[in-house]
Coordinates of C-alpha atoms and ligand atoms in Angstrom, one line a residue:
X1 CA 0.0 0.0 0.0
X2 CA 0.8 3.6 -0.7
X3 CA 1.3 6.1 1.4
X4 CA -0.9 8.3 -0.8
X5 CA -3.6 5.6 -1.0
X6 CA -3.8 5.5 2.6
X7 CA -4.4 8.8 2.9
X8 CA -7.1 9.0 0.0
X9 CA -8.7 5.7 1.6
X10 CA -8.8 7.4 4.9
X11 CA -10.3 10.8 4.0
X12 CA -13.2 8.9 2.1
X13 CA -13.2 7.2 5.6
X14 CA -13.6 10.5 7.4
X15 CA -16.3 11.9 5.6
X16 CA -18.6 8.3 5.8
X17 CA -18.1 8.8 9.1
X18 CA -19.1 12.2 9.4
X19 CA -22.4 11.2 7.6
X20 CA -23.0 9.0 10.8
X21 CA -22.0 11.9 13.0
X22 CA -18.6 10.0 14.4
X23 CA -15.4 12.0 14.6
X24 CA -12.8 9.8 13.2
X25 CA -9.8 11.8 14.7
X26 CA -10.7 11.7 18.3
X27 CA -11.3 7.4 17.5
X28 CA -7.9 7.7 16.4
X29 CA -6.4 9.4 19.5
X30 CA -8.5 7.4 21.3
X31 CA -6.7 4.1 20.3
X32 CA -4.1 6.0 21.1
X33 CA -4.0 6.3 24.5
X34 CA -4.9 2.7 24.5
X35 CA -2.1 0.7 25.6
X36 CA -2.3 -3.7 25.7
X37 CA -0.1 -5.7 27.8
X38 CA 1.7 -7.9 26.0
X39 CA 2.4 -11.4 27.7
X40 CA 6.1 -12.3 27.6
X41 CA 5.1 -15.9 27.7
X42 CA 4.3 -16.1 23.7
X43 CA 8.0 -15.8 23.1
X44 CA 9.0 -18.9 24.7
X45 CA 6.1 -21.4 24.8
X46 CA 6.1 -20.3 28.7
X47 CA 9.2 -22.0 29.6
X48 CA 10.5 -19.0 31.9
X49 CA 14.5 -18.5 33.2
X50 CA 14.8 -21.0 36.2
X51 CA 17.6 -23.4 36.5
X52 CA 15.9 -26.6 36.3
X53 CA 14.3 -29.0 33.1
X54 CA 11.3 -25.9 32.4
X55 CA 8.6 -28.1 32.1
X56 CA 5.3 -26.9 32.2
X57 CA 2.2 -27.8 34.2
X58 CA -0.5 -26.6 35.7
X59 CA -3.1 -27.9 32.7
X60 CA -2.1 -25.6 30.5
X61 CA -0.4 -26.8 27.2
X62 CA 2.3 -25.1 24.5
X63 CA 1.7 -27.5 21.6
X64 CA 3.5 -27.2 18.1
X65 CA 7.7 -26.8 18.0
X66 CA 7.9 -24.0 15.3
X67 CA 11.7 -23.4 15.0
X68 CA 13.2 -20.2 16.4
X69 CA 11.7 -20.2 20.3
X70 CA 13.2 -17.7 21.8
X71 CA 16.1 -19.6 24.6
X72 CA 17.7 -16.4 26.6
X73 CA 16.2 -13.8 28.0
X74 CA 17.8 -11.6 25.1
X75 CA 16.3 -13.8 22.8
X76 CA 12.9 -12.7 24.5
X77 CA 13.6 -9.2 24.4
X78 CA 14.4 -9.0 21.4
X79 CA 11.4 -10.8 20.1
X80 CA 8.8 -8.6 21.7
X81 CA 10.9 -6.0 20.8
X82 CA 10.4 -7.1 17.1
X83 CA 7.0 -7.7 18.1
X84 CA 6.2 -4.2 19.0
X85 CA 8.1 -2.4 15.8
X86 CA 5.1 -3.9 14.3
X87 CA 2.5 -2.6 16.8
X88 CA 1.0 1.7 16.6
X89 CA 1.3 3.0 19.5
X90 CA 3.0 2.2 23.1
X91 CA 2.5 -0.8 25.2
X92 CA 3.1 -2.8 28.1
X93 CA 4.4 -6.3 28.5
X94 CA 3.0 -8.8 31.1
X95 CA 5.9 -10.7 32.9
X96 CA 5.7 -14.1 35.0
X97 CA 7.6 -14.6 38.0
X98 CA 9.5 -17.7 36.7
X99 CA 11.5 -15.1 33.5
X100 CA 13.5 -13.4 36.3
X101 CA 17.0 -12.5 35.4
X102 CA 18.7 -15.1 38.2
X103 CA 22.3 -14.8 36.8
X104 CA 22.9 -18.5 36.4
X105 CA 21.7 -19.1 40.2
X106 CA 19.3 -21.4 41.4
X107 CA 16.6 -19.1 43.3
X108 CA 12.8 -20.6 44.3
X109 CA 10.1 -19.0 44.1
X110 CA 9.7 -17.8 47.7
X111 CA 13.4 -15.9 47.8
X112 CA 12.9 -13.5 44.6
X113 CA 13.0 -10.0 45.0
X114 CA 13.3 -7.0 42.8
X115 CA 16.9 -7.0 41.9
X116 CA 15.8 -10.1 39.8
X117 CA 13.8 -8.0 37.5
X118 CA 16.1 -4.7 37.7
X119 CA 17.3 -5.7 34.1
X120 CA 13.8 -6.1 32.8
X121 CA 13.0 -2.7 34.5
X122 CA 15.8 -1.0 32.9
X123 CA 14.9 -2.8 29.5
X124 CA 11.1 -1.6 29.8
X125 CA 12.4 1.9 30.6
X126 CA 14.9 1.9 27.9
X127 CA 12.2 0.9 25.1
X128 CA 9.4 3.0 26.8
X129 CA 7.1 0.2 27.9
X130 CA 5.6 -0.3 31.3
X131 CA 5.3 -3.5 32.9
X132 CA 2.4 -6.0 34.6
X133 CA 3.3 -8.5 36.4
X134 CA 2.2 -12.5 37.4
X135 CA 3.2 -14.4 40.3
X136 CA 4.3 -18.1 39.0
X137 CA 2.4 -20.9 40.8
X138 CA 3.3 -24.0 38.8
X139 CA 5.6 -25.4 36.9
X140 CA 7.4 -26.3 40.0
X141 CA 7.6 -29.5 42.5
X142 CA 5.2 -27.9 45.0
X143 CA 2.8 -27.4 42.7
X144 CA 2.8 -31.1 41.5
X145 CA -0.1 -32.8 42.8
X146 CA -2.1 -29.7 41.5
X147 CA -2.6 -27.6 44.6
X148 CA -0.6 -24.3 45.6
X149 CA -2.3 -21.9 48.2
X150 CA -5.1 -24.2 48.5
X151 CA -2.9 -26.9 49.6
X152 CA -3.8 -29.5 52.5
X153 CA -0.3 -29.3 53.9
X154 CA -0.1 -25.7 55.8
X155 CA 3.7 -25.9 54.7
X156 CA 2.9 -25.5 51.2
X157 CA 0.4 -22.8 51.4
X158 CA 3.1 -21.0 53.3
X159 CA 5.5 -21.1 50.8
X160 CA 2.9 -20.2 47.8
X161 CA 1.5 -17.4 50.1
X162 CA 5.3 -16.1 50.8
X163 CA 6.1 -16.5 47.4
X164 CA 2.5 -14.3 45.8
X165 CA 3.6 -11.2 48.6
X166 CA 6.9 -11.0 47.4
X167 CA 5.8 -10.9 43.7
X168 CA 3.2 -8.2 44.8
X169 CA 6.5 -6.4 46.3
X170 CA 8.3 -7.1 43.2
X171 CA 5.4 -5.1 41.1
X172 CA 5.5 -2.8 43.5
X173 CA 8.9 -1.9 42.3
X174 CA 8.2 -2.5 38.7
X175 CA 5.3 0.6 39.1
X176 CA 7.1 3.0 41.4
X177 CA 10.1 2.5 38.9
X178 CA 8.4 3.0 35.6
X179 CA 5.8 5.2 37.0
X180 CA 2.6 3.3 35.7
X181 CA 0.4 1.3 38.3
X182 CA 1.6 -2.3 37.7
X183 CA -1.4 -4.9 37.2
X184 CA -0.1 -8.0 39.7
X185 CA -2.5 -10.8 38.7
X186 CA -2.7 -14.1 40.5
X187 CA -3.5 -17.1 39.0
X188 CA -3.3 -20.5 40.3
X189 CA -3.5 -24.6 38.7
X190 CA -5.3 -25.7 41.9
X191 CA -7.7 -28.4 41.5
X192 CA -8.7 -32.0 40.5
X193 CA -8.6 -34.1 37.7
X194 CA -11.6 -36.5 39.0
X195 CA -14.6 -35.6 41.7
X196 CA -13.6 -34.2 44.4
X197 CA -15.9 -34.6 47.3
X198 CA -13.8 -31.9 49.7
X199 CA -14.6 -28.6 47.6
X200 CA -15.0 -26.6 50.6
X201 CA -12.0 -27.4 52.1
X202 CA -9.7 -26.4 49.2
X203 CA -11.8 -23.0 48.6
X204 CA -11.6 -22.5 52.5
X205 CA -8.0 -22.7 52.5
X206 CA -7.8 -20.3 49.3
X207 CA -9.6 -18.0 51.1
X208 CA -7.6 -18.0 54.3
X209 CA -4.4 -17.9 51.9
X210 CA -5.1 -15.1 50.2
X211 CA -6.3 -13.2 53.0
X212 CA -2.5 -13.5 54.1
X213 CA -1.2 -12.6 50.4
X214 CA -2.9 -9.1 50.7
X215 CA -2.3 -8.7 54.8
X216 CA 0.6 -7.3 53.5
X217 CA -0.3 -3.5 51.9
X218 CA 1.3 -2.1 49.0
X219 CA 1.0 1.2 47.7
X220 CA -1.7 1.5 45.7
X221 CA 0.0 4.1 43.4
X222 CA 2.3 1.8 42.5
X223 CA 0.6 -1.6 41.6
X224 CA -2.7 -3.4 42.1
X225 CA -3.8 -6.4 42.3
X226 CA -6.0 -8.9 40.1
X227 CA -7.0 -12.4 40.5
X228 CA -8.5 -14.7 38.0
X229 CA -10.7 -17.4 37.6
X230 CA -10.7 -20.4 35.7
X231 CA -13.5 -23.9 34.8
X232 CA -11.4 -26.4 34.2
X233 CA -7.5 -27.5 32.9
X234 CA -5.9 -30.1 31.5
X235 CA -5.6 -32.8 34.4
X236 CA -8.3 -30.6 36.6
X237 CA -11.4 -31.3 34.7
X238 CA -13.6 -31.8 37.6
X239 CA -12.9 -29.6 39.8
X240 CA -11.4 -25.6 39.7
X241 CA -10.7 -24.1 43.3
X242 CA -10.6 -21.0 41.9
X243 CA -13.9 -20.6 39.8
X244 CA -15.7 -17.6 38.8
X245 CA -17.7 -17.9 42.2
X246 CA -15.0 -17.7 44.2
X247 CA -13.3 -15.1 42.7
X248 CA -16.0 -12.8 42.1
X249 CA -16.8 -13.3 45.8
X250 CA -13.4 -12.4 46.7
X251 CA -13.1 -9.8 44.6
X252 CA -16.1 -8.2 45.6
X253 CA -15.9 -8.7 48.9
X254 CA -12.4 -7.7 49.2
X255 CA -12.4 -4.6 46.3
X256 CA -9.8 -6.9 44.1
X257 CA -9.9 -6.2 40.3
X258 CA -11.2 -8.9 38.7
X259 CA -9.2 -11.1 35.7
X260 CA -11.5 -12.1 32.5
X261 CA -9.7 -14.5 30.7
X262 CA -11.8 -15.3 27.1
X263 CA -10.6 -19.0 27.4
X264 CA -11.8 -19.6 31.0
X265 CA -15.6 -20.4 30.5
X266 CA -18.0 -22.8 29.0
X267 CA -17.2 -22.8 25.3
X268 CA -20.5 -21.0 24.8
X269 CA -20.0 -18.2 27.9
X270 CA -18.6 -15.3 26.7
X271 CA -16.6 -12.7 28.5
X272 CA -18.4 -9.6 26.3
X273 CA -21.8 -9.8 28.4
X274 CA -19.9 -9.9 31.7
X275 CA -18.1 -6.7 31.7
X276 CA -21.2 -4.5 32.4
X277 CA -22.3 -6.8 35.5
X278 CA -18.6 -6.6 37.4
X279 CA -18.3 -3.1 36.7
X280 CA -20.9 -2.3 39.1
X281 CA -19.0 -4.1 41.4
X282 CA -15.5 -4.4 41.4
X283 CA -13.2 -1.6 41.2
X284 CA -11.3 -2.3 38.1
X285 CA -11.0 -5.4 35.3
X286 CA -8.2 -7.1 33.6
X287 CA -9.1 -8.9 30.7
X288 CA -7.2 -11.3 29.5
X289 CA -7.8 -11.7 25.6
X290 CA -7.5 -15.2 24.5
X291 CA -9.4 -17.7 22.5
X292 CA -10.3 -21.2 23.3
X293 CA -10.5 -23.8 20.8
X294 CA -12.2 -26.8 22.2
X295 CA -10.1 -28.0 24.7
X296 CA -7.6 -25.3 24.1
X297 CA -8.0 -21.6 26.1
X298 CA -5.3 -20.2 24.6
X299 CA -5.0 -19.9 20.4
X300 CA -4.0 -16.8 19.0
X301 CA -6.5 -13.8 19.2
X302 CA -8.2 -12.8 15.8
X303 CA -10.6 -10.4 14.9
X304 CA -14.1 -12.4 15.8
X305 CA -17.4 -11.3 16.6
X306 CA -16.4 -12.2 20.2
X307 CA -13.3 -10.1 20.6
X308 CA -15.8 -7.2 18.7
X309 CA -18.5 -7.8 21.0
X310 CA -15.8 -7.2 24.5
X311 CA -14.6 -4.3 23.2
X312 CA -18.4 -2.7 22.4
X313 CA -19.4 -3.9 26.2
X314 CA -15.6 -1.7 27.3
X315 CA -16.3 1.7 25.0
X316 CA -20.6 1.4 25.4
X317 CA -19.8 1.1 29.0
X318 CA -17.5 4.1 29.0
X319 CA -14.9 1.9 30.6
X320 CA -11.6 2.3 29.1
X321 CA -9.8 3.6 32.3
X322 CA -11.2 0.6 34.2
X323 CA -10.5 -2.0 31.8
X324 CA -7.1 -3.3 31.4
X325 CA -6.3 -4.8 28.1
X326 CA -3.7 -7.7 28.3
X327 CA -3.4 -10.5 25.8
X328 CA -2.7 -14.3 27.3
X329 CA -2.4 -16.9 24.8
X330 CA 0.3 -19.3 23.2
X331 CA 0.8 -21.1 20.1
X332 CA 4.2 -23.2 19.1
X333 CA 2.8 -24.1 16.1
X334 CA 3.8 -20.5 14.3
X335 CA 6.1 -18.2 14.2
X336 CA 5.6 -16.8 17.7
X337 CA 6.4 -13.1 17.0
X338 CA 3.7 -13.2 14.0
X339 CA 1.0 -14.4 16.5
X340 CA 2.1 -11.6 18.7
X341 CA 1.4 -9.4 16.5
X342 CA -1.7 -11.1 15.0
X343 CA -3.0 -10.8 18.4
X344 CA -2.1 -7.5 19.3
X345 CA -3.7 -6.0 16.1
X346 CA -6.7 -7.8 16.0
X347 CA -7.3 -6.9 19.6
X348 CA -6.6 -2.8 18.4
X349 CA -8.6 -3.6 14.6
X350 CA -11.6 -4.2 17.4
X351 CA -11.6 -1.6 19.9
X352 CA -11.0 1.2 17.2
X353 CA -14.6 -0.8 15.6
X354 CA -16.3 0.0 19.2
X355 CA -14.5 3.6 18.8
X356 CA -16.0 4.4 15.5
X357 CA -19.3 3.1 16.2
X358 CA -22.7 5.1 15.7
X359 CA -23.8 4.8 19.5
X360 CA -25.6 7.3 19.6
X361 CA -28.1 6.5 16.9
X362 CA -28.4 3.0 18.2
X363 CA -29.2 4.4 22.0
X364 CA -32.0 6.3 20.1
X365 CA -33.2 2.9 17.8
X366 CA -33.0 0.7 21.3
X367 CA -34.9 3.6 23.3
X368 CA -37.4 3.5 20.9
X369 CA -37.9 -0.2 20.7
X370 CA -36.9 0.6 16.9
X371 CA -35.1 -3.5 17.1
X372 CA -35.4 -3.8 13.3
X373 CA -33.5 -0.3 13.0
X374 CA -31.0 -1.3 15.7
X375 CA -29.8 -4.7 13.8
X376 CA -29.7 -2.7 10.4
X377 CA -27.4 -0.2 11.8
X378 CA -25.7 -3.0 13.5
X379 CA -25.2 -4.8 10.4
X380 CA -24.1 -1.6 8.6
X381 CA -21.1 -0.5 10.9
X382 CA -19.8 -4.3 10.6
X383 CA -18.7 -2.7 6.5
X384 CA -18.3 1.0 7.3
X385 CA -14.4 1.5 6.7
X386 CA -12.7 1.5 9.9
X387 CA -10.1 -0.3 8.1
X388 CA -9.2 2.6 6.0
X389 CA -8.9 4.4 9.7
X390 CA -6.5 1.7 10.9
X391 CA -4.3 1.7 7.9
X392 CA -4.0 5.3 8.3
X393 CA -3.2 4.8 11.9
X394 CA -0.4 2.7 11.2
X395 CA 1.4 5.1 8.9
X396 CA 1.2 7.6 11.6
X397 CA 3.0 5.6 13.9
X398 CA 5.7 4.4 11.3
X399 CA 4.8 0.8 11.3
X400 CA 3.9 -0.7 8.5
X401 CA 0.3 -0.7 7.6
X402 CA -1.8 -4.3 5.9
X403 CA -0.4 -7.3 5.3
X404 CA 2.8 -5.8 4.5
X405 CA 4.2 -6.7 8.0
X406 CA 4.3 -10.4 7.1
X407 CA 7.3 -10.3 4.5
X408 CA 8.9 -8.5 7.4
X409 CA 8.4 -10.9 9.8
X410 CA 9.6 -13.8 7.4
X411 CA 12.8 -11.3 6.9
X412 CA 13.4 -11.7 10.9
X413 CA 13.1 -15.5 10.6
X414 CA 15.7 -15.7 8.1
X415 CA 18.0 -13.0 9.9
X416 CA 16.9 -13.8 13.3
X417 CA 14.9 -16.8 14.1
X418 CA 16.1 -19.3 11.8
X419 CA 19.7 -19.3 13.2
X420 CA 18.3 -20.1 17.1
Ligands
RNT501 C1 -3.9 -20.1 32.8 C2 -4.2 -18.6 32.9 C3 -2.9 -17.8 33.2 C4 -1.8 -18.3 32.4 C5 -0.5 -17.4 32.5 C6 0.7 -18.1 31.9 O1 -5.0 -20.7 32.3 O2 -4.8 -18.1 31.8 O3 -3.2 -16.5 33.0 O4 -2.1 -18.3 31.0 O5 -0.4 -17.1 33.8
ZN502 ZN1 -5.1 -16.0 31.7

């Protein structure tokens, strides 16, 4: 494409949209401001920087062994970096616990602390991205039998509840640093392949475990926190300690931003219709954008009528400063920076949709009971050229606008990947 087409395309864009009454350039700036964490964990296939053999459990699954994974942490920096060339406007990346930069040593889980992530703090601040943050409960021999701070054994809750404070400390650092509230979320494996018949044991003991993760205050300036619910994984099929229940309990009852992960429901729940319910009662929401496939919670975003329908629910609700936009998926079966960046623009293709879309006209149809109306106007936006408006966007920000971007990335396989 043309620089010059872009901008013809664009101004025809414009002035459809005027007919409509929506103002193209404050969409535009609106996107923007509108930054998406993106999840360091693509780069790798979640392996992380521990000594040890960086197998993963907690029933979730990397499947696929496209060449080029990235191996060192510079190898995963770069990537996103690559990743993010590709991406308008500025971000954030999401990091796990387990990719701290341990030198070589052999450090668990409950004795990391913020000099581990100094190096990804002075990378972030280097590039201009801020960071959110994950404590890391499996993948590790007291997680094995599937329980962390839901544990039986007091011992092991102990060292899953020291580990989750100093990983809220750790963020801490990461948003007083970078000076951007970092998003701490908490998730955790626990639960049970086959019927469990103690369920209100293991949410007890949750319960009681978290309420000694957040004994300990942090400064709310500086980071929050955000717990997330899941149905089922791979080896805990029939039972989930942390459900949506218990979470949205907690949350609630404890003012806890609330984690929406697309890929954590029954296949035919959908995240969209539960972002106007939690907003009346929890303080903020982190989403993360995934999408299941069958058994899987966690292929590469793309642009469907699902990932359209969340971001309406986040611009009709007037909720982008509440909403935090993170992506959580990964597939070994590609080229991992592509599906970063498939990911990250579909996820941007449909909130700048929601941005350009005639509200107002559809308030009216609705409050009319004018249905018929409603669905045709529906129908109409789903063509109206916001791609024109996203191309444009692109060229703004220097990055490279359509399906150009793909010849690029091939170009950092050969230079880059291939040789790994
Ligand atoms: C797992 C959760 C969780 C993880 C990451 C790696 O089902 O979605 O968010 O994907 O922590
Ligand atoms: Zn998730």
């Amino acid at each position: 494409m043309k620089d010059s087409q872009i901008s013809e395309a664009f101004e025809y864009a414009k002035a459809r949209y005027a007919d409509l009454g929506i103002d193209v350039d404050n969409a535009v700036s609106q996107l923007d401001k509108l930054s998406i964490s993106l999840h360091c964990w693509q780069a790798d296939d979640v392996t992380g920087f521990e000594i040890g053999d960086g197998e993963l459990t907690g029933g979730i699954q990397a499947t696929g062994n496209y060449p080029g994974k990235a191996r060192t942490m510079a190898e995963v920096r770069s990537d996103i970096d690559k990743a993010m060339s590709l991406i308008p406007g500025e971000h954030r990346v999401n990091l796990h616990a387990f990719y701290g930069d341990f030198g070589g040593e052999s450090v668990d889980r409950d004795q990391i602390e913020p000099k581990h992530f100094q190096s990804w703090i002075d990378w972030a601040k280097e590039k201009g991205y801020k960071l959110d943050f994950n404590s890391t409960c499996f993948s590790h021999e007291k997680s094995a039998d599937g329980f962390t701070l839901s544990h039986r054994d007091p011992a092991i809750r102990e060292f899953w509840i020291d580990h989750v404070i100093r990983c809220r400390k750790i963020a801490e650092e990461m948003g007083r640093q970078l000076d951007s509230k970092c998003i701490h979320n908490i998730w955790i494996p626990d639960g049970s392949k086959d019927v469990t018949v103690d369920r209100l044991l293991y949410r007890k003991n949750l319960k009681e475990s978290l309420d000694k993760v957040f004994e300990y205050k942090t400064n709310d300036e500086y980071m929050l926190d955000s717990i997330e619910c899941k149905l089922f994984g791979i080896g805990s099929e029939s039972f989930v300690v942390g459900s949506h229940e218990f979470y949205m309990g907690y949350g609630v009852a404890n003012n806890k931003m609330i984690t929406l992960d697309s890929g954590h429901f029954h296949p035919t729940e959908v995240i969209s219709d539960k972002i106007s319910s939690l907003l009346l009662f929890a303080p903020e929401i982190m989403l993360h954008v995934s999408r299941g496939v069958r058994w899987d919670s966690d292929h590469v975003v793309i642009l469907s009528d699902e990932l359209l329908a969340l971001s309406q629910e986040i611009i009709r609700c007037n909720a982008l400063d509440r909403v935090h936009v993170g992506l959580d998926y990964f597939d070994a079966s590609i080229n991992r920076i592509g599906a970063y960046v498939v990911g990250v623009r579909a996820t941007q293709k449909a909130l700048l949709q929601a941005l350009l879309e005639p509200i107002t006209q559809l308030r009216a149809f609705e409050a009319n009971g004018q249905n018929f109306e409603r669905l045709a106007l529906l129908e109409e936006a789903k063509s109206l050229p916001w791609a024109a408006v996203y191309d444009y966007y692109c060229m703004k920000k220097g990055v490279i606008a359509g399906e150009a971007y793909i010849a690029n990335i091939q170009q950092y396989e050969i230079d880059v990947t291939s040789k790994r």
